[in-house]
Coordinates of C-alpha atoms in Angstrom, one line a residue:
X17 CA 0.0 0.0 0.0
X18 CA 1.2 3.3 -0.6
X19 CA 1.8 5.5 2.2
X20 CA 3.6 8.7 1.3
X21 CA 0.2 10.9 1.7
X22 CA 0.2 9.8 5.4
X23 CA 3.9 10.4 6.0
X24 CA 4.8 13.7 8.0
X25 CA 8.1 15.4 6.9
X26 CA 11.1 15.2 9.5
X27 CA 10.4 17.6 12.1
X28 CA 13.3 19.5 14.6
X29 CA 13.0 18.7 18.1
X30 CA 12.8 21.4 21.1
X31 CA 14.7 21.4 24.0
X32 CA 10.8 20.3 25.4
X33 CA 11.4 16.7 23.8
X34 CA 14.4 16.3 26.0
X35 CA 12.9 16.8 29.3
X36 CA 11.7 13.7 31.2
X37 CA 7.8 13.9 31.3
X38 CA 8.0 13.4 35.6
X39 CA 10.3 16.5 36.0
X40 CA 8.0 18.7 33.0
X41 CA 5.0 18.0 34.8
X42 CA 6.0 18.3 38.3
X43 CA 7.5 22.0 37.4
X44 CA 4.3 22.3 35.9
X45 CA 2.0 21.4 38.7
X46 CA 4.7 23.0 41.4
X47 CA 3.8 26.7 39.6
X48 CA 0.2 26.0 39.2
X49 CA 0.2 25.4 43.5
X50 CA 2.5 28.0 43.8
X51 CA 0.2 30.7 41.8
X52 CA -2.8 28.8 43.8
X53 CA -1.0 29.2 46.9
X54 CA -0.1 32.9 46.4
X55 CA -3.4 33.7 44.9
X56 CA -5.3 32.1 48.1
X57 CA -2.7 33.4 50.7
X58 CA -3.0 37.2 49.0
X59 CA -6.9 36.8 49.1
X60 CA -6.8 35.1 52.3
X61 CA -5.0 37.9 53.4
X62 CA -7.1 40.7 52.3
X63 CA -10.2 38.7 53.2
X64 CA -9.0 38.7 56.8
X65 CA -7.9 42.6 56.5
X66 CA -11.5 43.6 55.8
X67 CA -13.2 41.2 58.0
X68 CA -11.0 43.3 60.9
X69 CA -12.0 46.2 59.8
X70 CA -15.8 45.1 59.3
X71 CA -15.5 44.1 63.3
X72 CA -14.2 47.4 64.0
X73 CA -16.8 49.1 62.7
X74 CA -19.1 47.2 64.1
X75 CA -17.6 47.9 67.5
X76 CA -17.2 51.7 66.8
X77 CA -21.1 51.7 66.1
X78 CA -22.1 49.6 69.1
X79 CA -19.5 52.2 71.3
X80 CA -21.7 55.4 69.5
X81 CA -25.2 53.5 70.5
X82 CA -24.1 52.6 73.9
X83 CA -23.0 56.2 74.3
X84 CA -26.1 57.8 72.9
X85 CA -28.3 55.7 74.4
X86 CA -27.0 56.5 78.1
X87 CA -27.7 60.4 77.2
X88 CA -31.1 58.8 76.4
X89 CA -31.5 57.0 79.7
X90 CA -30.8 59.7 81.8
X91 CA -33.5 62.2 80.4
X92 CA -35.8 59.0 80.3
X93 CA -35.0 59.3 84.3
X94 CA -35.6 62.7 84.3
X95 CA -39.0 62.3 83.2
X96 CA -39.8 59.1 85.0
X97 CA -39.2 61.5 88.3
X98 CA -41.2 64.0 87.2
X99 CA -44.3 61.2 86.6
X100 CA -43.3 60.4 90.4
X101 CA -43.7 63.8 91.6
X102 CA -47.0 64.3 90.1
X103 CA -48.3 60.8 91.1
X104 CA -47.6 62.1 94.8
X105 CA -49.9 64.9 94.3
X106 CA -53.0 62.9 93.6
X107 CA -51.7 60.3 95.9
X108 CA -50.5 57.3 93.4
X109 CA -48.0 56.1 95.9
X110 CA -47.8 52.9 94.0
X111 CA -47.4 55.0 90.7
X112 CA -45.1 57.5 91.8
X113 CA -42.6 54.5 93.6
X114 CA -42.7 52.6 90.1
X115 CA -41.7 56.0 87.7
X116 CA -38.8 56.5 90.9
X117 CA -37.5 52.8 90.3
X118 CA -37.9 53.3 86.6
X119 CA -35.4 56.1 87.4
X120 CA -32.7 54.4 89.0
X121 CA -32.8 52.3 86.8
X122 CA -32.6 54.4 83.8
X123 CA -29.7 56.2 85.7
X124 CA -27.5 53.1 86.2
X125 CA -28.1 51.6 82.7
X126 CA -26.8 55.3 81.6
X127 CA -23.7 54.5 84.3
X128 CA -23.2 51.0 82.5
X129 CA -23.3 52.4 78.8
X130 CA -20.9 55.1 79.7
X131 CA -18.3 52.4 81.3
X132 CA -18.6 50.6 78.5
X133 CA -17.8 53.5 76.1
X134 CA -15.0 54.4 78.9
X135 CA -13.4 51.3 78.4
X136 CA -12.9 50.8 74.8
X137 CA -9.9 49.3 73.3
X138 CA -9.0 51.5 70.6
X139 CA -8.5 55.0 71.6
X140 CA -6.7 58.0 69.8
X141 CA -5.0 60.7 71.5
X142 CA -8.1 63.2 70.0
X143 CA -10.4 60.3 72.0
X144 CA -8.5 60.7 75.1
X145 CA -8.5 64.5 75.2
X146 CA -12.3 64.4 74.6
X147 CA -12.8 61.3 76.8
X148 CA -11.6 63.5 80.0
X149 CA -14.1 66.2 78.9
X150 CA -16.8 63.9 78.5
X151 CA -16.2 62.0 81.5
X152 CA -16.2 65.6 83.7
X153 CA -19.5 66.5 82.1
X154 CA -21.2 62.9 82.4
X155 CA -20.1 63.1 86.8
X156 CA -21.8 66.6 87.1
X157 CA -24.6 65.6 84.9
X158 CA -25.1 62.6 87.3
X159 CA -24.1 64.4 90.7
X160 CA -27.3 67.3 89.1
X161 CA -29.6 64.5 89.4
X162 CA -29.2 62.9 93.0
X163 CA -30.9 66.1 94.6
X164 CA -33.7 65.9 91.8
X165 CA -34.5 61.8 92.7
X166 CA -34.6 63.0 96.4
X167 CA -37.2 65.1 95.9
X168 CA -39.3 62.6 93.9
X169 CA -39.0 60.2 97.0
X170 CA -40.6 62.9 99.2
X171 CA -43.0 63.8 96.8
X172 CA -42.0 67.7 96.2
X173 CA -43.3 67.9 93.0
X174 CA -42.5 72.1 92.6
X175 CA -38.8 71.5 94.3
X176 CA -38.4 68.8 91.3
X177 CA -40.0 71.2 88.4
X178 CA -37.9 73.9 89.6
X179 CA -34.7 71.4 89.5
X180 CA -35.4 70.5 86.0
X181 CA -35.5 74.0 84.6
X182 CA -32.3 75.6 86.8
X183 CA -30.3 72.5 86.9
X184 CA -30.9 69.2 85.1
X185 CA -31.4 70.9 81.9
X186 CA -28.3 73.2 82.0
X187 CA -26.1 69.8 82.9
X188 CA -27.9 67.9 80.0
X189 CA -27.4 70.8 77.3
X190 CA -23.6 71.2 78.3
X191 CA -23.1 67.1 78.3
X192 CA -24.8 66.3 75.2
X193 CA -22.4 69.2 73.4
X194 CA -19.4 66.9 74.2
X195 CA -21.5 63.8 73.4
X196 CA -22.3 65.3 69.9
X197 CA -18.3 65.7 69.4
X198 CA -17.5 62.0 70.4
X199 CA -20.6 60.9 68.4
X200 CA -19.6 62.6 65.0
X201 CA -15.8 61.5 66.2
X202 CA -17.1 57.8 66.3
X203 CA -18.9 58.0 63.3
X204 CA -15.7 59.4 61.4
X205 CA -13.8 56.9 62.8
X206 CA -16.5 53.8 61.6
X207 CA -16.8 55.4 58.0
X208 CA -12.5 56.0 58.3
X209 CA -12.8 51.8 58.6
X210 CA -15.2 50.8 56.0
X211 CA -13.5 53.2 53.2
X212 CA -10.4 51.1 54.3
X213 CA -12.2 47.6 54.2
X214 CA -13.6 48.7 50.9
X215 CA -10.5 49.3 49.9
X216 CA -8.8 46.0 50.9
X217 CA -11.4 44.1 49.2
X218 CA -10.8 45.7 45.9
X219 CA -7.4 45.5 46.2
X220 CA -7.7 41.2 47.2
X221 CA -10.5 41.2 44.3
X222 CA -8.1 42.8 41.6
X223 CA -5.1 40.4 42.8
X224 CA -7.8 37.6 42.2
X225 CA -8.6 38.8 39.4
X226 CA -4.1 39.2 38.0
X227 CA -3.9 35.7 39.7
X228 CA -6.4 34.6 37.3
X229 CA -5.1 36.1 34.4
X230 CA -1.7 34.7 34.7
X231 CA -3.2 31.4 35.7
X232 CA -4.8 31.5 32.1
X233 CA -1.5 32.2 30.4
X234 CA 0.1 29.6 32.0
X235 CA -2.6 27.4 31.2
X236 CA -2.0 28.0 27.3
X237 CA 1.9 28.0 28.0
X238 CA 1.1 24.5 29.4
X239 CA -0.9 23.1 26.8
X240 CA 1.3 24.5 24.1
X241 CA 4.4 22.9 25.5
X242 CA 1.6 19.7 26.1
X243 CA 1.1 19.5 22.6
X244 CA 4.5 19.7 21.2
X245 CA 5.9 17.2 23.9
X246 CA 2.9 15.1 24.4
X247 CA 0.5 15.0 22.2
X248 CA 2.3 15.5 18.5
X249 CA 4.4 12.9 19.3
X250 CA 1.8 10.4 21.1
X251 CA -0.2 11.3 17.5
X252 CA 2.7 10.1 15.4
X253 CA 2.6 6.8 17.6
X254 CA -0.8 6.4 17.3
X255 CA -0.1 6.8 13.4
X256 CA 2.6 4.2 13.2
X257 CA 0.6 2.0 14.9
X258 CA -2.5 2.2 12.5
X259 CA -0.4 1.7 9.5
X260 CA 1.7 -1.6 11.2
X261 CA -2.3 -3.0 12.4
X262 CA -2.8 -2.0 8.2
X263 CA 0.0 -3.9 7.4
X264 CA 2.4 -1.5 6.4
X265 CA 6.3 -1.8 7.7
X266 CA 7.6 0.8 5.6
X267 CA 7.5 3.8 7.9
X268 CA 10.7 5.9 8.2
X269 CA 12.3 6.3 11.4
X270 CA 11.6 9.5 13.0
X271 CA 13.9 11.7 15.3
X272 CA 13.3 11.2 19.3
X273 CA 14.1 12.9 22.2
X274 CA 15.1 11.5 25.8
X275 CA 11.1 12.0 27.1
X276 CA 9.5 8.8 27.9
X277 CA 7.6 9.8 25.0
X278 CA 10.9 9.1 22.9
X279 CA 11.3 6.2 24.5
X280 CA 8.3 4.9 23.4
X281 CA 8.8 6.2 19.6
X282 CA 12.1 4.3 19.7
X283 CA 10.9 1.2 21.0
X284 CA 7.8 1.4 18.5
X285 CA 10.4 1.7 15.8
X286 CA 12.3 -0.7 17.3
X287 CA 8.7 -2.9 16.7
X288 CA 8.2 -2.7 13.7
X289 CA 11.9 -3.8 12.6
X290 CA 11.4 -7.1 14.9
X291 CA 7.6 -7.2 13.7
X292 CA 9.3 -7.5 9.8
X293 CA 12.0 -9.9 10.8
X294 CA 9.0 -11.9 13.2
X295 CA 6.6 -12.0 9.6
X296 CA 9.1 -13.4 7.5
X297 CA 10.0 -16.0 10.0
X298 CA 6.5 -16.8 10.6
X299 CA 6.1 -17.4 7.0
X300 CA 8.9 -19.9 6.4
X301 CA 7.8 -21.6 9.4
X302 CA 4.0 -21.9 8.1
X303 CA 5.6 -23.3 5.3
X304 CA 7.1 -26.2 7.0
X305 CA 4.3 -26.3 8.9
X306 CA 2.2 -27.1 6.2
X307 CA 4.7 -29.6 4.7
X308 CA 5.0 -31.5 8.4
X309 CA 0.9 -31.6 8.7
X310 CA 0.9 -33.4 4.8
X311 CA 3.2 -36.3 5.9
X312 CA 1.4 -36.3 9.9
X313 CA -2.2 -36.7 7.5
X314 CA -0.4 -39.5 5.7
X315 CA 0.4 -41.4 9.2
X316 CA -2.9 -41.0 10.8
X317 CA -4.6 -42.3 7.8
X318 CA -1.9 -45.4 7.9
X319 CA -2.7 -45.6 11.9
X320 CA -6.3 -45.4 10.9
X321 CA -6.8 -48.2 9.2
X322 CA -4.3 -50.1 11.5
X323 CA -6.6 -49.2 14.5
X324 CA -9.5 -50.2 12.6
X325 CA -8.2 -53.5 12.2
X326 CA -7.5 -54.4 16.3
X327 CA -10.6 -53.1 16.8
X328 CA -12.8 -55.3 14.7
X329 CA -10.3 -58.2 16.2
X330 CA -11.3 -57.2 20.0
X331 CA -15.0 -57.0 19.4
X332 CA -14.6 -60.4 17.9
X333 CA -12.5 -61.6 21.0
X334 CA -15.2 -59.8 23.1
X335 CA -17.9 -61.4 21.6
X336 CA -16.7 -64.9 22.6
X337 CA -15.1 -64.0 25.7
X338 CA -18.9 -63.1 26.3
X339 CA -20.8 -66.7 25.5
X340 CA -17.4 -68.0 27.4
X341 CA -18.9 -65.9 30.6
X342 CA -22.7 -66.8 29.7
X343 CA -21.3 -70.6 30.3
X344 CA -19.5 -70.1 33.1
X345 CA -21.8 -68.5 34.8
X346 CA -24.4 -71.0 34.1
X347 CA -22.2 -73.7 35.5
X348 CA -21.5 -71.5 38.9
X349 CA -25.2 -71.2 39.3
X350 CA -26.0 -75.2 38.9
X351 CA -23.0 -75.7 41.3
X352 CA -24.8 -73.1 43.6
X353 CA -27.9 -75.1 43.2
X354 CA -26.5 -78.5 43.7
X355 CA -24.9 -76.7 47.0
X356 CA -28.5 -75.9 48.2
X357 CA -29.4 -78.9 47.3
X358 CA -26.8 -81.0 49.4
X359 CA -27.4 -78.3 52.4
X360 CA -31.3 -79.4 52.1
X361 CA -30.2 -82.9 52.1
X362 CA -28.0 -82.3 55.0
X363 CA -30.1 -80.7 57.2
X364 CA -32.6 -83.3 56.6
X365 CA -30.7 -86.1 57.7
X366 CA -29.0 -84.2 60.8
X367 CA -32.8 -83.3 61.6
X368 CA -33.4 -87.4 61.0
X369 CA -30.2 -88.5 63.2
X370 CA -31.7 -85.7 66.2
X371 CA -34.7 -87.4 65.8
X372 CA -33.5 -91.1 66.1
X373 CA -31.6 -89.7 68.7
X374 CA -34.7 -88.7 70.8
X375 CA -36.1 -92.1 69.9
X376 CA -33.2 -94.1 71.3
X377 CA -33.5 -91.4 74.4
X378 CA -37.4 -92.0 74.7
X379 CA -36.7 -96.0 74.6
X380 CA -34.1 -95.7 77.4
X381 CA -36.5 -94.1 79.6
X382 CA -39.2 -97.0 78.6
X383 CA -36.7 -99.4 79.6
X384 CA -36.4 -97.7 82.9
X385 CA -39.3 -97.4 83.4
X386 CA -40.1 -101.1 83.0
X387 CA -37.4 -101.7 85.0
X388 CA -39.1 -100.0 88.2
X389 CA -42.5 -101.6 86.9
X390 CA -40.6 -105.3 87.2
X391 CA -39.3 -103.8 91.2
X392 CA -42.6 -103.0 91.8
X393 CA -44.1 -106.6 90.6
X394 CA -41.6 -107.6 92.8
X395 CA -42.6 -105.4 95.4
X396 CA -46.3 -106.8 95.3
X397 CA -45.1 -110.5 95.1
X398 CA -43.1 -109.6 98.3
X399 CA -46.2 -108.5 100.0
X400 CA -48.4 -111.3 99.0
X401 CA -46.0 -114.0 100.0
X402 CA -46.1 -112.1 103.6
X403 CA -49.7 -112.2 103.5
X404 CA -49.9 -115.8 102.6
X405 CA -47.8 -116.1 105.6
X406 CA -50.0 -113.9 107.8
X407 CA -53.1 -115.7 106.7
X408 CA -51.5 -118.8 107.1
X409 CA -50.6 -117.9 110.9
X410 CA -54.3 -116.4 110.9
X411 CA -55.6 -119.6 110.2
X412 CA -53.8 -121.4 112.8
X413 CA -54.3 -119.0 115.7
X414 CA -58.0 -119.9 114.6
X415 CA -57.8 -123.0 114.4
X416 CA -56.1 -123.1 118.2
X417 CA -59.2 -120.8 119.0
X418 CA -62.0 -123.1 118.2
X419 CA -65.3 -122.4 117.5
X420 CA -64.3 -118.5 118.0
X421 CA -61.9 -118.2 115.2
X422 CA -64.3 -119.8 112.9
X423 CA -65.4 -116.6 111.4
X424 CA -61.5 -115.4 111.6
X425 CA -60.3 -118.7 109.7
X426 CA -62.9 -118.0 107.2
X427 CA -61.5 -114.4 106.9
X428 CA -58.0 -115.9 106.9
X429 CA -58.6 -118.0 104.1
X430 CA -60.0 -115.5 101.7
X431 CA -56.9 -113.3 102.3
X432 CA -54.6 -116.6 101.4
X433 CA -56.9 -116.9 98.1
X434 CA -56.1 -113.1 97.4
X435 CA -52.1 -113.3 98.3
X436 CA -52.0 -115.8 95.6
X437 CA -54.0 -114.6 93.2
X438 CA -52.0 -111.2 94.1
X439 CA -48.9 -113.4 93.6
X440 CA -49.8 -115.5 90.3
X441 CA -50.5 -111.5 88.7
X442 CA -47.5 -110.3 89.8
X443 CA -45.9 -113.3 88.5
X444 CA -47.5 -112.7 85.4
X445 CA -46.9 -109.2 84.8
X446 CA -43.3 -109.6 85.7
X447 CA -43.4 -111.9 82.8
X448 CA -45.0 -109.4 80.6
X449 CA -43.0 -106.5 81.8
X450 CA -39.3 -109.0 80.9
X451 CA -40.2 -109.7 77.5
X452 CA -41.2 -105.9 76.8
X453 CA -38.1 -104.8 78.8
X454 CA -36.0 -107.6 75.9
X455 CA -38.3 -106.3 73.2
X456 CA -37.3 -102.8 74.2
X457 CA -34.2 -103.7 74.5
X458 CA -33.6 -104.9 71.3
X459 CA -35.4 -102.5 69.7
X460 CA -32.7 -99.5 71.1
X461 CA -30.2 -101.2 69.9
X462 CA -31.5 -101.0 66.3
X463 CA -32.3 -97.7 67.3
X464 CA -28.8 -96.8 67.8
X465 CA -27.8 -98.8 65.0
X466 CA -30.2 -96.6 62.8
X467 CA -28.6 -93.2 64.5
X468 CA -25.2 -94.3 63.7
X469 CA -26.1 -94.9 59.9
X470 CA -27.8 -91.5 60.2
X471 CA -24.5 -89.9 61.2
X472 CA -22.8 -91.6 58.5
X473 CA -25.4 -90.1 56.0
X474 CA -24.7 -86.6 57.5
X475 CA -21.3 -86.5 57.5
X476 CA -21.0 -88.0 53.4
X477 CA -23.8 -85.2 52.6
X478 CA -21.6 -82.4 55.0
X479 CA -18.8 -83.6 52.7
X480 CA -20.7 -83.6 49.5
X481 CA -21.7 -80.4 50.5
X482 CA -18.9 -79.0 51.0
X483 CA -17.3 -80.2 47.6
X484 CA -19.7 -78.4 45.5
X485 CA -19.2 -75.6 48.0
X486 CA -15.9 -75.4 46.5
X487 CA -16.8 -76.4 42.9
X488 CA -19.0 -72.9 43.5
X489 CA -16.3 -70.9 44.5
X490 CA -13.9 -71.7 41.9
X491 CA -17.2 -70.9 39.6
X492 CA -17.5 -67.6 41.2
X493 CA -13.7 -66.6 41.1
X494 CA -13.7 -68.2 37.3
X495 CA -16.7 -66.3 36.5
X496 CA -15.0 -62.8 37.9
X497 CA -11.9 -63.7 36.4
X498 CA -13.7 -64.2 32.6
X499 CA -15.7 -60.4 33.6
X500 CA -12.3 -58.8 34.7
X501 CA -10.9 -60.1 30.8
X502 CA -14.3 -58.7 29.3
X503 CA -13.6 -55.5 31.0
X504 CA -10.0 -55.4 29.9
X505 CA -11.1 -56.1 26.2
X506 CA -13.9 -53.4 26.8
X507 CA -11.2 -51.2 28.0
X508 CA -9.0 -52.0 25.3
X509 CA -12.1 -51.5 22.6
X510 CA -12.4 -47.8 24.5
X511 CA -8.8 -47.1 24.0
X512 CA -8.9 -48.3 20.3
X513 CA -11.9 -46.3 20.2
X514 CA -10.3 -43.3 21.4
X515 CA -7.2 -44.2 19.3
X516 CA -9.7 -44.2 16.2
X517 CA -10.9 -40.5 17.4
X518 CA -8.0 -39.0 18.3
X519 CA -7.0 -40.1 14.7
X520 CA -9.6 -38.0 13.1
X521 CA -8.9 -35.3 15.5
X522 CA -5.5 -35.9 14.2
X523 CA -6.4 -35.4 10.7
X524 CA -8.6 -32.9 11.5
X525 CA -5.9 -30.9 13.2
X526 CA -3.5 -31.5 10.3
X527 CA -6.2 -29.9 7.8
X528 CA -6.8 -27.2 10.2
X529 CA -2.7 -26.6 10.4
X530 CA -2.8 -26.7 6.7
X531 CA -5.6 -24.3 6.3
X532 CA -3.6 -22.1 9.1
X533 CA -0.7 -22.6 7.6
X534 CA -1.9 -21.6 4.0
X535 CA -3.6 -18.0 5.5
X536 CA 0.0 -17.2 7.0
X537 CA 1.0 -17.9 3.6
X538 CA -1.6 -15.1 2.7
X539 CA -1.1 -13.1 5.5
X540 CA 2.9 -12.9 4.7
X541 CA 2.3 -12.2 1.2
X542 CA 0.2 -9.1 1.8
X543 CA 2.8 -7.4 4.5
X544 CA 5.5 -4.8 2.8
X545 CA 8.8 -4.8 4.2
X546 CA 10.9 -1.9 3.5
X547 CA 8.9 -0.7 0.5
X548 CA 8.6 -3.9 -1.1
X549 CA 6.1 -6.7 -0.6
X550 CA 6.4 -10.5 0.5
X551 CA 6.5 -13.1 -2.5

């Protein structure tokens, strides 16, 4: 692109472009506070100036009011005697003592204000000469009143007339001459100090005013020296800049100065050299780029097909390993059936062997108890023989007795017939009770016989059982063996899987590289270096 409409001429550089930008500015800002500061110290200054003199004024006017108004007082006395003097004559006693308390009171205020006046800070020597005057006039003026309040207390209202007109009058004429002269002296004196505030404030207002003026001047010296330091060259940046972002490396190098604003000229100049040298790098290495991603497309396509291949092998491998589980699976749950099975069969014949176990146990206590059955015949056999015996004794003791024992032989007799008939049963039952005790014998014994075969039978079922116990678990651990291979082929079908993706990816990436690598190509043909463009 061409660029020599945008192109500035070489400029000359000011002794401005040489000064750091921290020093500039700071000298800068130190004059603006240091106008500022003499601007607000000047006005500050006046500002106080006329506020003094506004007080004193003040003061001289509240020092002319508190005089006047104690001239004021004392003829308000005067007058408040005379009420009091007249109020005795028509015998208002309450009257007349209120316009004689009004009086003192009027006199002392006047007192007060004159003190006041008295004691005022600022005093000429034209005030003291009139002060002494003033202060002889304002004692007789006071002293002239005394005999007048006496007489209102006692009520002479003609003694008080005729003090008014020969006295009081006389003293207030000559003491209000003086107090006209320090009146019109005050006042001089107050309009003396606002012609000199008025003064001061126009004087602060038109340094104000100068400080303002010069601060504009240095304002436009500022920006001026801104411009040229600052913002011309920050511009001519700016201007570089667009044309690299454009494309364009051709720019000439321009003169800098030692500003930080030179620095940064330089080191953009120093840009755009690298940023040329960085281009054409970039290009021969897009280049090679693009020739690396052709031969990487020709590998994945190769490792593509390869991958293809082991995986169509392992979904083959996993396909059998699967009917290989199926089988084994089914076998481990037969054994696990044949196992219930054998515990059933087990627990059946232990539950037989307990209960020929009770039999032989109930048979025993048969057999005992025949046993005390055949010692209890014998018991009864016992007794009958001693019976027989005792009946046969009867019967002789009878026989010895005559015809008195008759009816006792006859007795006798039938107790012999019962002992043996009580004998021949017992005899009897102790036969029956022998046999059943050898029938019962015989029949625990193949009682106990038919326990012992049932133990036999337990333990060969216990030990069949616990055969396909074990024919179960090596089922089980065959069976999780086969899954652990299926889940290594799945894994390895996942990884081929992944393999196969991560080889489109791959080829993916290589025609994105080439697509990259073929805008570089672009891009570098469209950059000028040094007024000439890339090939």
């Amino acid at each position: 692109m061409d660029n020599t409409s945008t192109m500035q001429a070489p400029h000359k550089l000011g002794f401005l472009h040489h000064i750091r930008l921290v020093p500039l500015f700071s000298s800068i800002l130190g004059g603006i506070l240091l106008l500022f500061a003499l601007s607000s110290g000047l006005a500050g200054y006046f500002l106080l100036q006329a506020d003094r003199d506004q007080r004193d004024v003040t003061d001289e006017i509240q020092v002319r009011m508190g005089l006047s108004n104690s001239s004021n007082h004392l003829r308000t006395a005067r007058i408040n005697m005379i009420h009091a003097g007249a109020a005795s004559r028509i015998a208002e006693m309450d009257d007349m003592k209120a316009n004689i308390a009004e009086a003192e009171k009027r006199i002392k205020q006047s007192q007060e204000g004159f003190n006041v006046f008295m004691a005022r800070a600022v005093k000429t020597p034209a005030d003291e000469a009139l002060d002494a005057e003033l202060n002889t006039r304002f004692k007789a003026y006071i002293d002239g009143l005394q005999p007048m309040l006496k007489y209102a207390r006692n009520g002479m209202f003609e003694a008080i007339i005729n003090h008014e007109n020969e006295q009081a009058r006389p003293l207030d004429t000559a003491y209000n001459t003086v107090l006209l002269k320090a009146i019109e002296l005050r006042t001089a004196r107050a309009n003396q100090l606002s012609d000199q505030a008025h003064q001061r404030s126009q004087l602060g207002l038109m340094f104000m005013i100068g400080a303002f003026a010069l601060a504009l001047v240095l304002t436009l010296l500022t920006f001026i020296a801104l411009r040229r330091t600052v913002i011309n060259p920050l511009q001519r940046a700016a201007q570089r800049i667009e044309q690299i972002a454009a494309g364009d490396l051709t720019m000439p190098d321009d003169p800098t100065g030692r500003s930080e604003i030179g620095r940064l000229s330089r080191h953009l100049q120093k840009m755009q050299s690298s940023l040329g040298q960085t281009v054409g790098t970039v290009r021969q290495g897009a280049e090679e780029i693009y020739r690396g991603t052709s031969e990487i497309s020709a590998g994945n396509t190769d490792l593509s097909s390869r991958t293809e291949e082991q995986a169509a092998a392992i979904e083959q491998t996993a396909a059998s390993m699967e009917e290989l589980t199926a089988t084994v699976k089914q076998n481990a749950d037969n054994a696990h059936h044949a196992s219930k099975l054998a515990e059933d069969a087990s627990g059946k014949a232990s539950h037989g062997g307990q209960m020929v176990s009770g039999v032989v146990k109930t048979m025993g206590n048969i057999s005992n108890s025949s046993k005390k059955i055949s010692e209890i015949t014998a018991v009864i056999n016992s007794i009958a023989f001693q019976t027989n015996i005792l009946a046969l004794n009867a019967a002789v003791e009878a026989a010895r007795a005559g015809e008195q024992g008759r009816g006792f032989a006859v007795v006798a007799s039938e107790v012999r017939t019962l002992a043996s008939r009580s004998a021949q049963a017992a005899k009897e039952i102790e036969g029956l009770i022998s046999e059943s005790v050898r029938l019962i014998d015989q029949g625990s014994g193949e009682v106990v016989a038919a326990g012992n075969t049932m133990n036999d039978i337990v333990d060969a079922v216990r030990r069949v059982t616990d055969i396909m116990l074990e024919i179960a678990a090596a089922s089980d651990e065959q069976s999780r063996g086969i899954v652990q291979v299926s889940q290594a082929i799945s894994e390895m079908d996942k990884v081929h899987a992944a393999k196969r993706l991560a080889g489109r990816r791959g080829l993916c990436r290589r025609r994105v590289s080439g697509r990259a690598g073929c805008s570089l190509n672009r891009s570098g043909r469209g950059i000028s270096f040094a007024g000439r463009k890339c090939d």
